[in-house]
mmCIF file of C-alpha atoms and ligand atoms in Angstrom:
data_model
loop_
_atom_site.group_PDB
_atom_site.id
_atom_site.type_symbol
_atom_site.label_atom_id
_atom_site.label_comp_id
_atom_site.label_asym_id
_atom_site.label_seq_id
_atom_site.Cartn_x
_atom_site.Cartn_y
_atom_site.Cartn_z
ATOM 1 C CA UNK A 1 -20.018 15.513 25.126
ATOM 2 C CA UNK A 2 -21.353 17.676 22.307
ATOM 3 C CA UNK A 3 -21.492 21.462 22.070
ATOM 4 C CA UNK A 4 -24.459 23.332 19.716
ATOM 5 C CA UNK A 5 -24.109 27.090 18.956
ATOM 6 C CA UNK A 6 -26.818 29.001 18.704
ATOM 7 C CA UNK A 7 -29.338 26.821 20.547
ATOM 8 C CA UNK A 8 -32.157 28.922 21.891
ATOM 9 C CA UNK A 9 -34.316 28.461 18.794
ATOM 10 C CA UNK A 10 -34.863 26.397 15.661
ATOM 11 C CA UNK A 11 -32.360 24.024 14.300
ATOM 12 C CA UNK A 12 -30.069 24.570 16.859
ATOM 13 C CA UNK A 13 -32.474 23.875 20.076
ATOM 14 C CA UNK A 14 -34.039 20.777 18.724
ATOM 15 C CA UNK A 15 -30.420 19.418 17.430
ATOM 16 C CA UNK A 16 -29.424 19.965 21.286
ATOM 17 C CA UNK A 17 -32.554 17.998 21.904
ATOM 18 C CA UNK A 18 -31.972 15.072 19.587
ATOM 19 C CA UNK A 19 -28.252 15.079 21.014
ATOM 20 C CA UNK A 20 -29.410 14.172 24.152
ATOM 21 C CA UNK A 21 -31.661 12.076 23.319
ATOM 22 C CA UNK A 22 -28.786 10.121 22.116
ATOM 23 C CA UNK A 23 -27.238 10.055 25.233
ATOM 24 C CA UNK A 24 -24.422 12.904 24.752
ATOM 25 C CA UNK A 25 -24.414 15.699 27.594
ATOM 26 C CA UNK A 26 -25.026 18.746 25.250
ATOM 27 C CA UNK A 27 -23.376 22.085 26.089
ATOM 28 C CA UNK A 28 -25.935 24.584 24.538
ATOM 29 C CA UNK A 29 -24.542 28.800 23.615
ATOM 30 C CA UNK A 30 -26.486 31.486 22.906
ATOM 31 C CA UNK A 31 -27.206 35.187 23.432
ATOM 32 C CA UNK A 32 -31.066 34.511 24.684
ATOM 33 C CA UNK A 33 -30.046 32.990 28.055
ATOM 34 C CA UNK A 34 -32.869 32.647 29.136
ATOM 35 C CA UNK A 35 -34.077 29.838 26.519
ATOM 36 C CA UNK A 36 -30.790 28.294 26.981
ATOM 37 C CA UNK A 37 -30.961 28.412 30.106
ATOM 38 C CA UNK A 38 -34.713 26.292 30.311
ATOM 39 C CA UNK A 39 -33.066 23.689 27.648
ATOM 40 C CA UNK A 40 -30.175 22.668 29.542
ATOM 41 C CA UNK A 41 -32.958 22.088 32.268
ATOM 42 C CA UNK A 42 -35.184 20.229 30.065
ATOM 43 C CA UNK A 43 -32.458 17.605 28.122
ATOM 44 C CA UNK A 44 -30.006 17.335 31.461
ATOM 45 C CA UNK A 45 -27.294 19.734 30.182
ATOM 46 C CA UNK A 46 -25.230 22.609 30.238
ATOM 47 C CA UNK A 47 -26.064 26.199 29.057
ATOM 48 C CA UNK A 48 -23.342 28.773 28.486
ATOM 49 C CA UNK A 49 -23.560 32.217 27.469
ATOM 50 C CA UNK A 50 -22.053 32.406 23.622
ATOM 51 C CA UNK A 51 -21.878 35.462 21.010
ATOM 52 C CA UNK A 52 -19.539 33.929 18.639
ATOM 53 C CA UNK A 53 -19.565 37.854 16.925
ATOM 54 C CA UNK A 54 -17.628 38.318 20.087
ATOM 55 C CA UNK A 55 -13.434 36.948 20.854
ATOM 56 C CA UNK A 56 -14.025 37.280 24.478
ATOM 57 C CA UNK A 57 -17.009 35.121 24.691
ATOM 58 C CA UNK A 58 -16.027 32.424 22.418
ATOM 59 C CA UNK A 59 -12.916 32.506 24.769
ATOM 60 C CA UNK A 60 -14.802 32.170 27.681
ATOM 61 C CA UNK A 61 -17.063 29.386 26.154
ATOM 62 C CA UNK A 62 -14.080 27.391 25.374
ATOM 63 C CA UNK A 63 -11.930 27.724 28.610
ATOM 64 C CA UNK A 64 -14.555 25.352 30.132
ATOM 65 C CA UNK A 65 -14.407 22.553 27.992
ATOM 66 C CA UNK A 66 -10.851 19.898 27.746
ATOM 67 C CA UNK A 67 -12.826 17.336 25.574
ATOM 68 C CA UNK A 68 -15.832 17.867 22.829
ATOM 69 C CA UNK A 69 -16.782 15.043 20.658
ATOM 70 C CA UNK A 70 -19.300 16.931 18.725
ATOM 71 C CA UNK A 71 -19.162 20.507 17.677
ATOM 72 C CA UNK A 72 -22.282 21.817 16.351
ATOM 73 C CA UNK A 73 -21.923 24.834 14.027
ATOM 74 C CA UNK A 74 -25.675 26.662 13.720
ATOM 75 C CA UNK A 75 -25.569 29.634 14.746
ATOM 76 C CA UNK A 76 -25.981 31.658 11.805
ATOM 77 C CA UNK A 77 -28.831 33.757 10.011
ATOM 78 C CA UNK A 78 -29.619 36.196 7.181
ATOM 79 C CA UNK A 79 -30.569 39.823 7.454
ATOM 80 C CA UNK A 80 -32.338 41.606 4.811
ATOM 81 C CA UNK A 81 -33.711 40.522 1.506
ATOM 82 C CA UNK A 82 -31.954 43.089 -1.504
ATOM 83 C CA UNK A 83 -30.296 43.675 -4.788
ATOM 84 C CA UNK A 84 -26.678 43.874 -4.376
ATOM 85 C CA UNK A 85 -27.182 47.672 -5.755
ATOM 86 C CA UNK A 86 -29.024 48.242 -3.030
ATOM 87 C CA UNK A 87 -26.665 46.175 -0.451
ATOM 88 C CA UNK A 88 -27.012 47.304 3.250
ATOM 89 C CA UNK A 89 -23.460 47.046 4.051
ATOM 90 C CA UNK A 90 -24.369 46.297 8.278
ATOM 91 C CA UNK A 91 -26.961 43.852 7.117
ATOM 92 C CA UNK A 92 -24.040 42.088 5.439
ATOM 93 C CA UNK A 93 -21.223 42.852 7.939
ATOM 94 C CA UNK A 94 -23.600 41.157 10.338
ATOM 95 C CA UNK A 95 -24.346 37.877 7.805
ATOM 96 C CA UNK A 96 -20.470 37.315 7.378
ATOM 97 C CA UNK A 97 -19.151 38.191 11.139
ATOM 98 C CA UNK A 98 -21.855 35.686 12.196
ATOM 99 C CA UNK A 99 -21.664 32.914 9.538
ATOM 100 C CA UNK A 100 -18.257 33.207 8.692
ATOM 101 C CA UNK A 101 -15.980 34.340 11.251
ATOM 102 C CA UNK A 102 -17.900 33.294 14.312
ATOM 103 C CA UNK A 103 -17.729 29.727 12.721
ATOM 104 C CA UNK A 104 -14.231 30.116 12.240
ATOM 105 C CA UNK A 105 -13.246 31.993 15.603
ATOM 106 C CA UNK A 106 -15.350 28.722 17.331
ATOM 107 C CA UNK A 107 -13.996 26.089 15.775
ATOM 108 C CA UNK A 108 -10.477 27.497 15.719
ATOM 109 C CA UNK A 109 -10.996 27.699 19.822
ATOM 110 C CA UNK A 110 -12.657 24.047 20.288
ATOM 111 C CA UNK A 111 -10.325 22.275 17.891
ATOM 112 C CA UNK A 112 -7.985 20.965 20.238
ATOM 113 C CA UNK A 113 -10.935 19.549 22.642
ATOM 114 C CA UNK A 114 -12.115 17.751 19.601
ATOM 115 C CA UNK A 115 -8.789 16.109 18.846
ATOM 116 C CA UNK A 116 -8.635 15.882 22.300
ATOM 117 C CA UNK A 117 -11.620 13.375 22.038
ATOM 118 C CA UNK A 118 -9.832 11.176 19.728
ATOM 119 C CA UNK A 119 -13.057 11.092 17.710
ATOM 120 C CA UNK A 120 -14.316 14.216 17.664
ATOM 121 C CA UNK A 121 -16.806 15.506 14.603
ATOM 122 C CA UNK A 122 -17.333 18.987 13.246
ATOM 123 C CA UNK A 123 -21.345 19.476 11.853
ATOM 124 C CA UNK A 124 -21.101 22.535 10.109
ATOM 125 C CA UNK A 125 -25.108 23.859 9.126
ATOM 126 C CA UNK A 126 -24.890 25.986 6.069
ATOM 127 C CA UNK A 127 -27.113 25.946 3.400
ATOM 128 C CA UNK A 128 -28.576 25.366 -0.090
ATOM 129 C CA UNK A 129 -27.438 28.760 -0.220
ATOM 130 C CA UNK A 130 -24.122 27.419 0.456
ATOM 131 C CA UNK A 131 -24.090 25.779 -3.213
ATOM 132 C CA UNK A 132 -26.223 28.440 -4.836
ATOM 133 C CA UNK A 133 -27.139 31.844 -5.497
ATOM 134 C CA UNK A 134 -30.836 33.203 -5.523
ATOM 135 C CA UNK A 135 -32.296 36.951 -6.590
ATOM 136 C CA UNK A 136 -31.559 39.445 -3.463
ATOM 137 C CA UNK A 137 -29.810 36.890 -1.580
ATOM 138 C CA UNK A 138 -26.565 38.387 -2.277
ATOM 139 C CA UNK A 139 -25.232 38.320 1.174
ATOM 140 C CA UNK A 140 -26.321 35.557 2.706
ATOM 141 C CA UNK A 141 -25.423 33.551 -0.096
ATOM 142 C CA UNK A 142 -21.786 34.833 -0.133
ATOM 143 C CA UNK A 143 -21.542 34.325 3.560
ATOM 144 C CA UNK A 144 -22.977 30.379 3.315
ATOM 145 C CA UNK A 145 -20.651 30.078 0.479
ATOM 146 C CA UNK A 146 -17.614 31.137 2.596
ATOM 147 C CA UNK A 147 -18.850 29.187 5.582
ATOM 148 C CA UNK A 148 -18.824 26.199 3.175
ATOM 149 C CA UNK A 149 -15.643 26.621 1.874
ATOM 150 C CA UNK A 150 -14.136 27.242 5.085
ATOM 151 C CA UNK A 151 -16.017 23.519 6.816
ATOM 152 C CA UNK A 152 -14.539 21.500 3.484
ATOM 153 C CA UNK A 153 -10.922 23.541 3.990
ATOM 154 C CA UNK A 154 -11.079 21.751 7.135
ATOM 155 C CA UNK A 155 -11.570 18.496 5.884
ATOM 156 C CA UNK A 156 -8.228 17.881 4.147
ATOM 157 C CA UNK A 157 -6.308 19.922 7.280
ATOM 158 C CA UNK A 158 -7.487 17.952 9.667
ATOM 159 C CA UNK A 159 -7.062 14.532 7.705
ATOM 160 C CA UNK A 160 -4.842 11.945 9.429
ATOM 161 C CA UNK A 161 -6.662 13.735 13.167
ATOM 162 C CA UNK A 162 -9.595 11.967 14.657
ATOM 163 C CA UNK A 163 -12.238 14.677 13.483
ATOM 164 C CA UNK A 164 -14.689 13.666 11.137
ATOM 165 C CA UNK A 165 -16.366 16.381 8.979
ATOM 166 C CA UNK A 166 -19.918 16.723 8.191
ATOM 167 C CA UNK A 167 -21.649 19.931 6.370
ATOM 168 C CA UNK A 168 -25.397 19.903 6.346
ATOM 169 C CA UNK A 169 -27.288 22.342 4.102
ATOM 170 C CA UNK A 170 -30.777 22.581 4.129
ATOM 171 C CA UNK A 171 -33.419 24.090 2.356
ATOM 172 C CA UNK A 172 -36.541 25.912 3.667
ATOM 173 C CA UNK A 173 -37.246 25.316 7.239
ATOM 174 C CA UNK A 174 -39.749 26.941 9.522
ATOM 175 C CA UNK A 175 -37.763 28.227 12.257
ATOM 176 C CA UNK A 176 -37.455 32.018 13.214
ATOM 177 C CA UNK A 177 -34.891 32.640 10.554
ATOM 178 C CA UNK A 178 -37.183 34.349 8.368
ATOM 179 C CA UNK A 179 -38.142 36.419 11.306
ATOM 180 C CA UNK A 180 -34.898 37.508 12.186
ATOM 181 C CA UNK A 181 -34.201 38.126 8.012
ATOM 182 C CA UNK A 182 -37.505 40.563 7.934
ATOM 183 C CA UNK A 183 -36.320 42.563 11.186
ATOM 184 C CA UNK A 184 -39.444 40.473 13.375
ATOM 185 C CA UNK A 185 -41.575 41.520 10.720
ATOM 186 C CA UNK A 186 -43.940 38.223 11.532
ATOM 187 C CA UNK A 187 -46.576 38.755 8.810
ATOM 188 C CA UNK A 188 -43.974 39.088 6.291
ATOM 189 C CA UNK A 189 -41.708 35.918 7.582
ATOM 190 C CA UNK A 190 -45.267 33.748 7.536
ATOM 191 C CA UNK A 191 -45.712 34.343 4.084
ATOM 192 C CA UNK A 192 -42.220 32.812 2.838
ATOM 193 C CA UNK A 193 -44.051 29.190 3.825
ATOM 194 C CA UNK A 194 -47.602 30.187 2.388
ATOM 195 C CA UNK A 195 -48.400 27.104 0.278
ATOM 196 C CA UNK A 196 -45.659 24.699 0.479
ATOM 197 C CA UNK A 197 -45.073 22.312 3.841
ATOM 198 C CA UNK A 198 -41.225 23.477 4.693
ATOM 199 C CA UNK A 199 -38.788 21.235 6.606
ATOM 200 C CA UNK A 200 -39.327 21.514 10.388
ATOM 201 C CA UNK A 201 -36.414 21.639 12.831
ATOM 202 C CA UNK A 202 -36.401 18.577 14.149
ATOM 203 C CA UNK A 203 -36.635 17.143 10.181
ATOM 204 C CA UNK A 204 -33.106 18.601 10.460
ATOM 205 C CA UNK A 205 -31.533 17.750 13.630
ATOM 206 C CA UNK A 206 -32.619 14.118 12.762
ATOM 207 C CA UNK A 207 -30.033 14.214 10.125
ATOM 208 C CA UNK A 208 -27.207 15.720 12.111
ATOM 209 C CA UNK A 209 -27.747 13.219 15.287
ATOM 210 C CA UNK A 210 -27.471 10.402 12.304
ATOM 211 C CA UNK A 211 -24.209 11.789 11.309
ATOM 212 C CA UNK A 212 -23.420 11.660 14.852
ATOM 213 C CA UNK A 213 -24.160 8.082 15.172
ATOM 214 C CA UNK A 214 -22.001 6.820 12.833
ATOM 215 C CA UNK A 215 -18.877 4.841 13.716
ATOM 216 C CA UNK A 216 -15.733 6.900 13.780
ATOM 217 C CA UNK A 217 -14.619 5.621 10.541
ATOM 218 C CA UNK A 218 -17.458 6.781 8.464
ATOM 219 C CA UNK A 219 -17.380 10.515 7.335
ATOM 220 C CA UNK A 220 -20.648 12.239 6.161
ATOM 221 C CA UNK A 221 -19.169 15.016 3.594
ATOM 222 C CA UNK A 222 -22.283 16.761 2.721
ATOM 223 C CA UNK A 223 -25.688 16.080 3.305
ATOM 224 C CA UNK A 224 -28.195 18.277 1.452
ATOM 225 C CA UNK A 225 -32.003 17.969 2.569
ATOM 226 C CA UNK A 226 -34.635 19.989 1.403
ATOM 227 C CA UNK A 227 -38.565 20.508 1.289
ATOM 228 C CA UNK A 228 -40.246 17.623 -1.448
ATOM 229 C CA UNK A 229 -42.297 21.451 -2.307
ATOM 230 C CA UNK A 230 -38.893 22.906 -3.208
ATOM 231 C CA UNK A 231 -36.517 22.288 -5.652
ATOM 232 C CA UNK A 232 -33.484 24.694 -5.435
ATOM 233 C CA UNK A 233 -33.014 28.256 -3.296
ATOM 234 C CA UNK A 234 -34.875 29.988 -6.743
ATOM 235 C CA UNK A 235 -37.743 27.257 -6.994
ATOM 236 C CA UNK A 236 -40.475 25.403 -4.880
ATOM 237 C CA UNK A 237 -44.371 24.312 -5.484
ATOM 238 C CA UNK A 238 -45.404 28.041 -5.489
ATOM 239 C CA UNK A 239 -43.067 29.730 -7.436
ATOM 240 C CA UNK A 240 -42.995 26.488 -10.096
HETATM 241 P P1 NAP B 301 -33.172 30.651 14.143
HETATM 242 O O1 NAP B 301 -34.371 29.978 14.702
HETATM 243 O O2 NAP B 301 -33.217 32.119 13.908
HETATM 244 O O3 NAP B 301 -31.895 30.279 15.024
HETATM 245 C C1 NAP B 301 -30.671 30.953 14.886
HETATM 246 C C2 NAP B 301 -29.827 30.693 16.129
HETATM 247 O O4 NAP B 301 -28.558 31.346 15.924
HETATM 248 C C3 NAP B 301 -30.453 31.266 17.389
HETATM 249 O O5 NAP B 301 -30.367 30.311 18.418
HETATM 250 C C4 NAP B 301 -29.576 32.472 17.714
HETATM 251 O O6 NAP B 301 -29.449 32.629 19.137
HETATM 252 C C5 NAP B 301 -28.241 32.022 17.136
HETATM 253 N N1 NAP B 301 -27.343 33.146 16.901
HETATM 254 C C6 NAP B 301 -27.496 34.208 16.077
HETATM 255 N N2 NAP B 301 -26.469 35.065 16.216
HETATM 256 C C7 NAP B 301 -25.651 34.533 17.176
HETATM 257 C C8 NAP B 301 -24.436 34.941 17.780
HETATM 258 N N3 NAP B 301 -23.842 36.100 17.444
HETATM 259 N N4 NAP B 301 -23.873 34.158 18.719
HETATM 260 C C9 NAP B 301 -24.456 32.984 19.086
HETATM 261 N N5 NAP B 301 -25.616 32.541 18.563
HETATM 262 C C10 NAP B 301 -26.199 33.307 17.616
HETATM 263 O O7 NAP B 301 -32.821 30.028 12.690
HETATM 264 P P2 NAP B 301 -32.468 28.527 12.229
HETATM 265 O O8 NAP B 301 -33.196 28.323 10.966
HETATM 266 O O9 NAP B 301 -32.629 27.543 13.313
HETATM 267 O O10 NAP B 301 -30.925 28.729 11.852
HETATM 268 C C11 NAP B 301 -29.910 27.870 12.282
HETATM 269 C C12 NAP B 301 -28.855 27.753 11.179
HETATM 270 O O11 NAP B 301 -29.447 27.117 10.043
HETATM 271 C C13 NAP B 301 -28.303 29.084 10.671
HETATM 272 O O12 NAP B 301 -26.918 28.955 10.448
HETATM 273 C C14 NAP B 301 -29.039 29.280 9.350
HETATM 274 O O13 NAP B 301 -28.313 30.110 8.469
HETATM 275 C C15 NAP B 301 -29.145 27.848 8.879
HETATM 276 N N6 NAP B 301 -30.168 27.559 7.874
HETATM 277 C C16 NAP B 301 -31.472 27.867 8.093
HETATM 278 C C17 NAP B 301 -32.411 27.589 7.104
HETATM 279 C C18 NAP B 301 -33.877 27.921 7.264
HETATM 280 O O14 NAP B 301 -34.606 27.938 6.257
HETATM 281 N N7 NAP B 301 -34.374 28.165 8.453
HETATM 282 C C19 NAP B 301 -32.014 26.977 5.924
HETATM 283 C C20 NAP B 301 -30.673 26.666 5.741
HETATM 284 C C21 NAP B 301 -29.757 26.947 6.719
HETATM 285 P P3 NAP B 301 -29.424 34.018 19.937
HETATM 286 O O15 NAP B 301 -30.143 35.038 19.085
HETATM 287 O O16 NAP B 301 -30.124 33.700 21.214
HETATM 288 O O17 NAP B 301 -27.961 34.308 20.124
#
């Protein structure tokens, strides 16, 4: 049985996809219920309302589940595009509650299930901005980098448990992240892959149903996958 957060769009829908492919039953959160809702129909599973911003939901969520052999952390996001001198302090409460502590307050509450498994693994999806810092980036970047530090805390923890530990951190992919960073601004999300081909969703989940494939003695650490057009989080084809 595997549960993916945020799994009414991007990453997080088409990892729920390639899960099931698989053969796991998937257990799909999100606010949107709606598009949950029409996934669990589509790939044979479950969908459950989840705000992981929110101790009662994640509570909820968790109640209904004894054993998880997959956790999928995704949901996640970036809000705003600005110097740190001109930081929007609810932009970047909103980065680190969902990033950060709704990773945390999730895991925390589905840890036992996934021991419970006796070979349970933990996918964590930061970012490149997990391992770097870019221009304007200032919050998400900080909130990747905690997320990251808080997955590979975890891996030492929980060592002698049977919970593997993977952290996946991908570059550019065309999902509605950039929409959700520019407000729904669409014009100016369409323009962050004008001339380069980005990584597509499924180019990600791919990777993370691999790691899920994997006998229980071999542990993916970190996999980092990005765009051939981009380099790091400051450089791709267009920007040279
Ligand atoms: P996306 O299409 O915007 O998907 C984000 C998902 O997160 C949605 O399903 C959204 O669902 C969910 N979410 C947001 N806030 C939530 C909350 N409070 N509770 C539960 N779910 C919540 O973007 P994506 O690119 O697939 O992003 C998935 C992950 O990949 C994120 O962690 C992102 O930071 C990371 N990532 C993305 C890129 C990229 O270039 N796209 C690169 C590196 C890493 P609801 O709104 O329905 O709740």
């Amino acid at each position: 049985m595997a549960v993916v957060t945020g799994a009414s769009s991007g990453i997080g829908a088409a990892t729920a996809r390639a899960l099931a492919r698989d053969g796991y039953f998937v257990v799909v959160g999100a606010r949107r219920t709606d598009r949950i809702d029409a996934l669990a129909d589509e790939i044979g599973g479950r969908a459950m309302y989840l705000d992981v911003t929110d101790p009662a939901s994640v509570e909820r969520f968790a109640a209904t589940l004894d054993t998880v052999h997959v956790l999928v952390n995704n949901a996640g996001g970036a809000k705003g595009l600005a110097p740190i001198a001109e930081a929007n302090l609810d932009d970047w409460r909103w980065m680190w509650e969902t990033n950060v502590v709704g990773t945390l307050r999730i895991t925390k509450a589905l840890l036992p299930a996934l021991i419970a498994s006796g070979d349970g693994l933990i996918v964590t999806v930061t970012s490149i901005a997990a391992l770097d810092t870019y221009d304007n980036g200032g919050g998400y970047t900080s909130a990747k980098h905690a997320q990251g530090v808080l997955h590979r805390t975890l891996r030492p923890e929980l060592l002698g448990k049977p919970v593997r530990l993977t952290e996946v951190c991908p570059g550019m992919v065309e999902t509605e992240f950039s929409l959700v960073r520019f407000e729904g601004d669409a014009e100016r999300a369409e323009k962050v892959y004008d001339g380069l081909t980005p990584l597509t969703a499924d180019d990600v989940a791919d990777v993370i149903a691999f790691a899920a494939s994997r006998p229980p003695h071999v542990n993916l650490d970190q996999i980092v996958i990005k765009p051939r057009d981009q380099v790091d989080a400051r450089r791709n084809i267009r920007t040279g």
